[in-house]
PDB file of C-alpha atoms and ligand atoms in Angstrom:
ATOM      1  CA  UNK S 220     112.304 217.941  72.518  1.00 49.00           C
ATOM      2  CA  UNK S 221     111.323 214.933  70.449  1.00 54.00           C
ATOM      3  CA  UNK S 222     107.777 214.649  69.200  1.00 61.00           C
ATOM      4  CA  UNK S 223     106.067 211.275  69.430  1.00 53.00           C
ATOM      5  CA  UNK S 224     106.577 210.535  65.748  1.00 59.00           C
ATOM      6  CA  UNK S 225     108.986 208.344  63.940  1.00 80.00           C
ATOM      7  CA  UNK S 226     110.204 211.003  61.537  1.00 96.00           C
ATOM      8  CA  UNK S 227     113.658 212.238  62.445  1.00 96.00           C
ATOM      9  CA  UNK S 228     113.960 216.025  62.494  1.00 97.00           C
ATOM     10  CA  UNK S 229     116.019 217.503  59.670  1.00 98.00           C
ATOM     11  CA  UNK S 230     117.647 220.909  59.750  1.00 98.00           C
ATOM     12  CA  UNK S 231     119.404 222.104  56.612  1.00 98.00           C
ATOM     13  CA  UNK S 232     121.234 225.331  55.930  1.00 98.00           C
ATOM     14  CA  UNK S 233     120.858 226.768  52.449  1.00 98.00           C
ATOM     15  CA  UNK S 234     123.794 229.070  52.007  1.00 98.00           C
ATOM     16  CA  UNK S 235     122.531 230.242  48.601  1.00 98.00           C
ATOM     17  CA  UNK S 236     125.288 232.260  46.831  1.00 98.00           C
ATOM     18  CA  UNK S 237     127.353 232.896  49.946  1.00 98.00           C
ATOM     19  CA  UNK S 238     130.805 231.900  51.193  1.00 98.00           C
ATOM     20  CA  UNK S 239     134.136 231.381  49.519  1.00 98.00           C
ATOM     21  CA  UNK S 240     136.284 228.279  49.975  1.00 98.00           C
ATOM     22  CA  UNK S 241     138.219 229.942  52.791  1.00 98.00           C
ATOM     23  CA  UNK S 242     135.007 230.993  54.527  1.00 98.00           C
ATOM     24  CA  UNK S 243     133.614 227.486  54.149  1.00 98.00           C
ATOM     25  CA  UNK S 244     136.667 225.947  55.821  1.00 98.00           C
ATOM     26  CA  UNK S 245     136.480 228.358  58.736  1.00 98.00           C
ATOM     27  CA  UNK S 246     132.709 227.892  59.178  1.00 98.00           C
ATOM     28  CA  UNK S 247     132.857 224.096  59.260  1.00 98.00           C
ATOM     29  CA  UNK S 248     135.834 224.007  61.634  1.00 98.00           C
ATOM     30  CA  UNK S 249     133.837 226.119  64.086  1.00 98.00           C
ATOM     31  CA  UNK S 250     130.473 224.444  63.441  1.00 98.00           C
ATOM     32  CA  UNK S 251     131.235 220.716  63.752  1.00 98.00           C
ATOM     33  CA  UNK S 252     132.265 220.540  67.406  1.00 98.00           C
ATOM     34  CA  UNK S 253     129.142 222.498  68.345  1.00 98.00           C
ATOM     35  CA  UNK S 254     126.649 220.130  66.702  1.00 98.00           C
ATOM     36  CA  UNK S 255     128.165 216.759  67.558  1.00 94.00           C
ATOM     37  CA  UNK S 256     125.365 216.043  70.008  1.00 95.00           C
ATOM     38  CA  UNK S 257     122.535 217.375  67.804  1.00 96.00           C
ATOM     39  CA  UNK S 258     119.405 215.243  67.785  1.00 94.00           C
ATOM     40  CA  UNK S 259     118.354 216.265  64.304  1.00 97.00           C
ATOM     41  CA  UNK S 260     119.815 215.227  60.978  1.00 97.00           C
ATOM     42  CA  UNK S 261     121.834 218.243  59.883  1.00 98.00           C
ATOM     43  CA  UNK S 262     122.968 219.311  56.428  1.00 98.00           C
ATOM     44  CA  UNK S 263     124.785 222.212  54.802  1.00 99.00           C
ATOM     45  CA  UNK S 264     123.768 223.025  51.231  1.00 99.00           C
ATOM     46  CA  UNK S 265     126.713 224.947  49.822  1.00 99.00           C
ATOM     47  CA  UNK S 266     127.622 226.545  46.475  1.00 98.00           C
ATOM     48  CA  UNK S 267     129.201 224.166  43.939  1.00 98.00           C
ATOM     49  CA  UNK S 268     132.645 225.709  44.357  1.00 98.00           C
ATOM     50  CA  UNK S 269     132.609 224.912  48.094  1.00 98.00           C
ATOM     51  CA  UNK S 270     131.631 221.259  47.699  1.00 98.00           C
ATOM     52  CA  UNK S 271     135.149 219.807  47.511  1.00 98.00           C
ATOM     53  CA  UNK S 272     136.426 221.532  50.620  1.00 98.00           C
ATOM     54  CA  UNK S 273     133.164 220.982  52.521  1.00 98.00           C
ATOM     55  CA  UNK S 274     133.162 217.300  51.633  1.00 98.00           C
ATOM     56  CA  UNK S 275     136.656 216.914  53.052  1.00 98.00           C
ATOM     57  CA  UNK S 276     135.867 218.902  56.175  1.00 98.00           C
ATOM     58  CA  UNK S 277     132.574 217.090  56.874  1.00 98.00           C
ATOM     59  CA  UNK S 278     133.927 213.571  56.226  1.00 97.00           C
ATOM     60  CA  UNK S 279     133.282 211.305  59.187  1.00 95.00           C
ATOM     61  CA  UNK S 280     130.969 213.833  60.843  1.00 97.00           C
ATOM     62  CA  UNK S 281     127.230 213.561  61.230  1.00 95.00           C
ATOM     63  CA  UNK S 282     126.601 216.654  59.112  1.00 98.00           C
ATOM     64  CA  UNK S 283     125.515 215.829  55.575  1.00 98.00           C
ATOM     65  CA  UNK S 284     126.580 217.764  52.514  1.00 98.00           C
ATOM     66  CA  UNK S 285     124.040 219.239  50.124  1.00 99.00           C
ATOM     67  CA  UNK S 286     124.112 221.037  46.782  1.00 99.00           C
ATOM     68  CA  UNK S 287     121.618 223.639  45.580  1.00 98.00           C
ATOM     69  CA  UNK S 288     120.712 222.345  42.122  1.00 98.00           C
ATOM     70  CA  UNK S 289     121.297 219.375  39.830  1.00 98.00           C
ATOM     71  CA  UNK S 290     120.920 218.771  36.116  1.00 98.00           C
ATOM     72  CA  UNK S 291     118.234 216.459  34.784  1.00 98.00           C
ATOM     73  CA  UNK S 292     120.693 215.128  32.207  1.00 98.00           C
ATOM     74  CA  UNK S 293     123.412 212.533  32.802  1.00 98.00           C
ATOM     75  CA  UNK S 294     126.083 214.326  30.761  1.00 98.00           C
ATOM     76  CA  UNK S 295     126.647 216.247  27.555  1.00 98.00           C
ATOM     77  CA  UNK S 296     126.168 219.696  26.080  1.00 98.00           C
ATOM     78  CA  UNK S 297     124.588 221.470  29.056  1.00 98.00           C
ATOM     79  CA  UNK S 298     126.896 224.425  29.678  1.00 98.00           C
ATOM     80  CA  UNK S 299     126.817 225.554  33.279  1.00 97.00           C
ATOM     81  CA  UNK S 300     125.048 222.488  34.622  1.00 98.00           C
ATOM     82  CA  UNK S 301     126.284 219.880  37.128  1.00 98.00           C
ATOM     83  CA  UNK S 302     125.176 216.241  36.964  1.00 98.00           C
ATOM     84  CA  UNK S 303     123.949 214.039  39.790  1.00 98.00           C
ATOM     85  CA  UNK S 304     126.857 211.669  39.249  1.00 98.00           C
ATOM     86  CA  UNK S 305     129.324 214.548  39.662  1.00 98.00           C
ATOM     87  CA  UNK S 306     127.671 215.516  42.927  1.00 98.00           C
ATOM     88  CA  UNK S 307     127.684 211.980  44.289  1.00 98.00           C
ATOM     89  CA  UNK S 308     131.344 211.538  43.402  1.00 98.00           C
ATOM     90  CA  UNK S 309     132.145 214.790  45.199  1.00 98.00           C
ATOM     91  CA  UNK S 310     130.544 213.492  48.397  1.00 98.00           C
ATOM     92  CA  UNK S 311     127.139 215.157  48.168  1.00 98.00           C
ATOM     93  CA  UNK S 312     124.144 213.469  49.816  1.00 98.00           C
ATOM     94  CA  UNK S 313     121.319 216.008  49.469  1.00 98.00           C
ATOM     95  CA  UNK S 314     120.307 218.396  46.722  1.00 99.00           C
ATOM     96  CA  UNK S 315     117.852 221.289  46.845  1.00 99.00           C
ATOM     97  CA  UNK S 316     115.541 221.193  43.823  1.00 98.00           C
ATOM     98  CA  UNK S 317     113.014 223.774  42.681  1.00 98.00           C
ATOM     99  CA  UNK S 318     113.894 226.506  45.136  1.00 98.00           C
ATOM    100  CA  UNK S 319     111.640 229.501  44.473  1.00 98.00           C
ATOM    101  CA  UNK S 320     114.696 231.598  43.582  1.00 98.00           C
ATOM    102  CA  UNK S 321     115.553 229.132  40.808  1.00 98.00           C
ATOM    103  CA  UNK S 322     111.944 229.025  39.657  1.00 98.00           C
ATOM    104  CA  UNK S 323     111.633 232.830  39.637  1.00 97.00           C
ATOM    105  CA  UNK S 324     115.039 233.834  38.282  1.00 98.00           C
ATOM    106  CA  UNK S 325     116.569 230.863  36.470  1.00 97.00           C
ATOM    107  CA  UNK S 326     113.744 229.352  34.514  1.00 97.00           C
ATOM    108  CA  UNK S 327     112.975 226.285  36.597  1.00 98.00           C
ATOM    109  CA  UNK S 328     109.457 224.992  35.946  1.00 98.00           C
ATOM    110  CA  UNK S 329     107.285 222.264  37.438  1.00 98.00           C
ATOM    111  CA  UNK S 330     108.471 220.061  34.577  1.00 98.00           C
ATOM    112  CA  UNK S 331     112.215 220.646  35.068  1.00 98.00           C
ATOM    113  CA  UNK S 332     111.784 220.263  38.823  1.00 98.00           C
ATOM    114  CA  UNK S 333     110.302 216.820  38.171  1.00 98.00           C
ATOM    115  CA  UNK S 334     113.120 215.934  35.752  1.00 98.00           C
ATOM    116  CA  UNK S 335     115.804 217.047  38.205  1.00 98.00           C
ATOM    117  CA  UNK S 336     114.140 215.091  41.010  1.00 98.00           C
ATOM    118  CA  UNK S 337     114.102 211.916  38.929  1.00 98.00           C
ATOM    119  CA  UNK S 338     117.786 212.373  38.003  1.00 98.00           C
ATOM    120  CA  UNK S 339     118.763 212.966  41.629  1.00 98.00           C
ATOM    121  CA  UNK S 340     116.916 209.890  42.886  1.00 98.00           C
ATOM    122  CA  UNK S 341     118.400 207.736  40.137  1.00 98.00           C
ATOM    123  CA  UNK S 342     121.900 208.678  41.304  1.00 98.00           C
ATOM    124  CA  UNK S 343     121.091 208.076  44.978  1.00 98.00           C
ATOM    125  CA  UNK S 344     120.875 211.719  46.024  1.00 98.00           C
ATOM    126  CA  UNK S 345     118.167 212.821  48.453  1.00 98.00           C
ATOM    127  CA  UNK S 346     116.178 215.665  46.892  1.00 98.00           C
ATOM    128  CA  UNK S 347     115.062 218.545  49.097  1.00 99.00           C
ATOM    129  CA  UNK S 348     112.127 219.535  46.948  1.00 98.00           C
ATOM    130  CA  UNK S 349     110.837 223.083  47.411  1.00 98.00           C
ATOM    131  CA  UNK S 350     107.258 224.213  46.970  1.00 98.00           C
ATOM    132  CA  UNK S 351     105.514 227.392  48.052  1.00 98.00           C
ATOM    133  CA  UNK S 352     103.220 230.236  47.096  1.00 97.00           C
ATOM    134  CA  UNK S 353     103.773 233.947  46.505  1.00 96.00           C
ATOM    135  CA  UNK S 354     102.247 236.616  48.724  1.00 95.00           C
ATOM    136  CA  UNK S 355      99.766 237.504  45.975  1.00 96.00           C
ATOM    137  CA  UNK S 356      98.690 233.870  45.702  1.00 97.00           C
ATOM    138  CA  UNK S 357      98.212 233.607  49.455  1.00 96.00           C
ATOM    139  CA  UNK S 358      96.200 236.823  49.600  1.00 95.00           C
ATOM    140  CA  UNK S 359      93.890 235.599  46.866  1.00 97.00           C
ATOM    141  CA  UNK S 360      93.380 232.180  48.480  1.00 97.00           C
ATOM    142  CA  UNK S 361      95.307 230.333  45.802  1.00 98.00           C
ATOM    143  CA  UNK S 362      97.829 228.680  48.127  1.00 97.00           C
ATOM    144  CA  UNK S 363      96.266 225.233  48.044  1.00 98.00           C
ATOM    145  CA  UNK S 364      95.768 225.254  44.284  1.00 98.00           C
ATOM    146  CA  UNK S 365      99.379 226.341  43.728  1.00 98.00           C
ATOM    147  CA  UNK S 366     100.739 223.645  46.043  1.00 98.00           C
ATOM    148  CA  UNK S 367      98.499 221.012  44.488  1.00 98.00           C
ATOM    149  CA  UNK S 368      99.888 221.819  41.049  1.00 98.00           C
ATOM    150  CA  UNK S 369     103.528 221.974  42.198  1.00 98.00           C
ATOM    151  CA  UNK S 370     103.303 218.714  44.153  1.00 98.00           C
ATOM    152  CA  UNK S 371     101.481 216.800  41.435  1.00 98.00           C
ATOM    153  CA  UNK S 372     104.012 217.820  38.787  1.00 98.00           C
ATOM    154  CA  UNK S 373     107.061 217.289  40.992  1.00 98.00           C
ATOM    155  CA  UNK S 374     106.193 213.676  41.767  1.00 98.00           C
ATOM    156  CA  UNK S 375     105.075 212.695  38.264  1.00 98.00           C
ATOM    157  CA  UNK S 376     106.430 209.233  37.326  1.00 98.00           C
ATOM    158  CA  UNK S 377     108.117 208.686  40.692  1.00 98.00           C
ATOM    159  CA  UNK S 378     107.348 205.379  42.427  1.00 98.00           C
ATOM    160  CA  UNK S 379     106.478 205.321  46.104  1.00 98.00           C
ATOM    161  CA  UNK S 380     109.805 203.698  47.146  1.00 97.00           C
ATOM    162  CA  UNK S 381     111.601 206.725  45.737  1.00 98.00           C
ATOM    163  CA  UNK S 382     109.006 209.304  46.690  1.00 98.00           C
ATOM    164  CA  UNK S 383     109.364 208.620  50.419  1.00 97.00           C
ATOM    165  CA  UNK S 384     113.087 209.416  50.183  1.00 98.00           C
ATOM    166  CA  UNK S 385     112.308 212.958  49.055  1.00 98.00           C
ATOM    167  CA  UNK S 386     112.349 215.664  51.705  1.00 98.00           C
ATOM    168  CA  UNK S 387     109.698 218.255  50.906  1.00 98.00           C
ATOM    169  CA  UNK S 388     110.350 221.859  51.899  1.00 98.00           C
ATOM    170  CA  UNK S 389     107.341 224.138  52.126  1.00 98.00           C
ATOM    171  CA  UNK S 390     108.711 227.633  51.655  1.00 98.00           C
ATOM    172  CA  UNK S 391     106.161 230.421  51.344  1.00 97.00           C
ATOM    173  CA  UNK S 392     107.912 232.886  49.052  1.00 96.00           C
ATOM    174  CA  UNK S 393     106.697 235.892  51.016  1.00 95.00           C
ATOM    175  CA  UNK S 394     108.537 234.564  54.078  1.00 95.00           C
ATOM    176  CA  UNK S 395     111.903 234.046  52.384  1.00 94.00           C
ATOM    177  CA  UNK S 396     114.523 236.568  53.427  1.00 92.00           C
ATOM    178  CA  UNK S 397     111.850 238.973  54.590  1.00 92.00           C
ATOM    179  CA  UNK S 398     111.831 238.352  58.334  1.00 88.00           C
ATOM    180  CA  UNK S 399     108.107 237.602  57.931  1.00 88.00           C
ATOM    181  CA  UNK S 400     107.811 234.033  59.203  1.00 88.00           C
ATOM    182  CA  UNK S 401     104.569 232.137  58.797  1.00 90.00           C
ATOM    183  CA  UNK S 402     103.005 231.650  62.216  1.00 95.00           C
ATOM    184  CA  UNK S 403     103.560 228.135  63.573  1.00 97.00           C
ATOM    185  CA  UNK S 404      99.818 227.567  63.113  1.00 97.00           C
ATOM    186  CA  UNK S 405      99.797 228.674  59.468  1.00 95.00           C
ATOM    187  CA  UNK S 406     102.989 226.747  58.724  1.00 97.00           C
ATOM    188  CA  UNK S 407     101.543 223.643  60.370  1.00 98.00           C
ATOM    189  CA  UNK S 408      98.293 223.921  58.456  1.00 97.00           C
ATOM    190  CA  UNK S 409     100.064 224.228  55.134  1.00 97.00           C
ATOM    191  CA  UNK S 410     102.653 221.513  55.869  1.00 98.00           C
ATOM    192  CA  UNK S 411      99.761 219.228  56.826  1.00 98.00           C
ATOM    193  CA  UNK S 412      98.107 220.097  53.526  1.00 98.00           C
ATOM    194  CA  UNK S 413     101.318 219.287  51.632  1.00 98.00           C
ATOM    195  CA  UNK S 414     101.458 215.944  53.421  1.00 98.00           C
ATOM    196  CA  UNK S 415      97.828 215.276  52.511  1.00 97.00           C
ATOM    197  CA  UNK S 416      98.663 215.942  48.848  1.00 98.00           C
ATOM    198  CA  UNK S 417     101.449 213.370  49.088  1.00 98.00           C
ATOM    199  CA  UNK S 418      99.037 210.977  50.762  1.00 97.00           C
ATOM    200  CA  UNK S 419      96.541 211.251  47.889  1.00 95.00           C
ATOM    201  CA  UNK S 420      99.104 209.835  45.488  1.00 94.00           C
ATOM    202  CA  UNK S 421     101.178 207.567  47.707  1.00 97.00           C
ATOM    203  CA  UNK S 422      98.697 206.629  50.461  1.00 93.00           C
ATOM    204  CA  UNK S 423      98.782 207.277  54.179  1.00 94.00           C
ATOM    205  CA  UNK S 424     101.587 204.936  55.253  1.00 94.00           C
ATOM    206  CA  UNK S 425     104.037 206.653  52.915  1.00 96.00           C
ATOM    207  CA  UNK S 426     102.756 210.104  53.877  1.00 96.00           C
ATOM    208  CA  UNK S 427     103.513 209.343  57.512  1.00 96.00           C
ATOM    209  CA  UNK S 428     107.130 208.630  56.574  1.00 96.00           C
ATOM    210  CA  UNK S 429     107.891 211.545  54.291  1.00 98.00           C
ATOM    211  CA  UNK S 430     109.564 214.521  55.916  1.00 98.00           C
ATOM    212  CA  UNK S 431     108.086 217.972  55.376  1.00 98.00           C
ATOM    213  CA  UNK S 432     110.193 221.003  56.292  1.00 98.00           C
ATOM    214  CA  UNK S 433     109.258 224.627  56.741  1.00 98.00           C
ATOM    215  CA  UNK S 434     111.458 227.361  55.295  1.00 97.00           C
ATOM    216  CA  UNK S 435     111.209 231.151  55.347  1.00 97.00           C
ATOM    217  CA  UNK S 436     112.869 233.405  57.934  1.00 95.00           C
ATOM    218  CA  UNK S 437     113.249 230.503  60.340  1.00 97.00           C
ATOM    219  CA  UNK S 438     115.727 231.386  63.063  1.00 96.00           C
ATOM    220  CA  UNK S 439     116.805 230.797  66.655  1.00 96.00           C
ATOM    221  CA  UNK S 440     113.805 232.713  67.989  1.00 96.00           C
ATOM    222  CA  UNK S 441     111.045 230.858  66.153  1.00 96.00           C
ATOM    223  CA  UNK S 442     112.512 227.388  65.474  1.00 97.00           C
ATOM    224  CA  UNK S 443     111.261 225.803  68.685  1.00 97.00           C
ATOM    225  CA  UNK S 444     107.626 226.783  68.149  1.00 97.00           C
ATOM    226  CA  UNK S 445     107.688 225.724  64.507  1.00 97.00           C
ATOM    227  CA  UNK S 446     109.390 222.416  65.307  1.00 97.00           C
ATOM    228  CA  UNK S 447     106.807 221.621  67.978  1.00 97.00           C
ATOM    229  CA  UNK S 448     104.156 221.238  65.300  1.00 97.00           C
ATOM    230  CA  UNK S 449     103.079 217.768  64.302  1.00 97.00           C
ATOM    231  CA  UNK S 450     103.560 218.129  60.556  1.00 97.00           C
ATOM    232  CA  UNK S 451     106.745 220.206  60.579  1.00 98.00           C
ATOM    233  CA  UNK S 452     109.693 217.823  60.553  1.00 98.00           C
ATOM    234  CA  UNK S 453     112.452 220.347  60.160  1.00 98.00           C
ATOM    235  CA  UNK S 454     113.615 223.522  58.537  1.00 98.00           C
ATOM    236  CA  UNK S 455     115.413 224.849  55.491  1.00 98.00           C
ATOM    237  CA  UNK S 456     117.313 227.845  56.758  1.00 98.00           C
ATOM    238  CA  UNK S 457     118.740 230.632  54.614  1.00 98.00           C
ATOM    239  CA  UNK S 458     120.004 233.766  56.351  1.00 97.00           C
ATOM    240  CA  UNK S 459     120.209 232.224  59.812  1.00 97.00           C
ATOM    241  CA  UNK S 460     122.497 229.452  58.537  1.00 98.00           C
ATOM    242  CA  UNK S 461     125.248 231.854  57.490  1.00 98.00           C
ATOM    243  CA  UNK S 462     126.542 232.604  60.979  1.00 98.00           C
ATOM    244  CA  UNK S 463     127.687 229.576  62.980  1.00 98.00           C
ATOM    245  CA  UNK S 464     126.264 230.750  66.310  1.00 98.00           C
ATOM    246  CA  UNK S 465     122.854 231.486  64.797  1.00 98.00           C
ATOM    247  CA  UNK S 466     122.621 228.188  62.948  1.00 98.00           C
ATOM    248  CA  UNK S 467     123.737 226.119  65.937  1.00 98.00           C
ATOM    249  CA  UNK S 468     120.826 227.608  67.886  1.00 98.00           C
ATOM    250  CA  UNK S 469     118.405 226.507  65.185  1.00 98.00           C
ATOM    251  CA  UNK S 470     119.950 223.021  64.997  1.00 98.00           C
ATOM    252  CA  UNK S 471     119.497 222.718  68.748  1.00 96.00           C
ATOM    253  CA  UNK S 472     116.043 224.306  68.850  1.00 94.00           C
TER     254      UNK S 472
HETATM  255  P1  13P Q  79     115.640 232.668  54.751  1.00 96.41           P
HETATM  256  O1  13P Q  79     115.816 231.732  55.929  1.00 96.41           O
HETATM  257  O2  13P Q  79     116.780 233.591  54.560  1.00 96.41           O
HETATM  258  O3  13P Q  79     114.310 233.337  54.780  1.00 96.41           O
HETATM  259  O4  13P Q  79     115.656 231.730  53.450  1.00 96.41           O
HETATM  260  C1  13P Q  79     114.830 230.636  53.410  1.00 96.41           C
HETATM  261  C2  13P Q  79     115.172 229.831  52.223  1.00 96.41           C
HETATM  262  O5  13P Q  79     114.927 230.237  51.103  1.00 96.41           O
HETATM  263  C3  13P Q  79     115.830 228.538  52.440  1.00 96.41           C
HETATM  264  O6  13P Q  79     115.898 227.807  51.265  1.00 96.41           O
END
């Protein structure tokens, strides 16, 4: 059911490091006919090696293609990195930036998250910018301070016209892959806080436009209650996006 707001719901699957080319082809062939009538904007964020085949399979459909990281540099000696221009040429529309797994395991910092976001916007990609606190931080009442710092740094030197294009994903780290979802009330409260942080920098009109997603063990069983909340405009789905039937249920919450 549509909420009385102008923000279009957005449901994105984050496949993380899952699925081969063959598996990607089979998934998309099964998935597309089932989501043709979806009301939400839908995206699949796939591993780099699946982008070519996914781009071909999704062409002409309403499902957007996303990547899971992007370099801050245009080109050059950056072994292992992929540039925004390369992604755009390959048919990518969205890119996840600053996922907690990249921050925790692959050295992403508030600074590099900001640099990647700027590079993505410059190339015309839509960043899906992830923020979120650890369990320890939540238990010690540091959630708001952590989010304030992450948000401030992420949007450094980004003008309002670009900032409103960013899709913000609030992903409490303790809820990722754990089956422990934030309650709709807690998720709403924190997504509202994230929006208020955006509003402090970019003012209320812009904050009403920007989409804020929830992510962390979101699935067919809890999507409807989360999506009913005023400040939750969609979801970034990990585990539950890997099986077509499960993800379709989330898309059609
Ligand atoms: P899960 O849905 O598996 O908890 O993952 C969430 C996530 O990290 C999406 O980016």
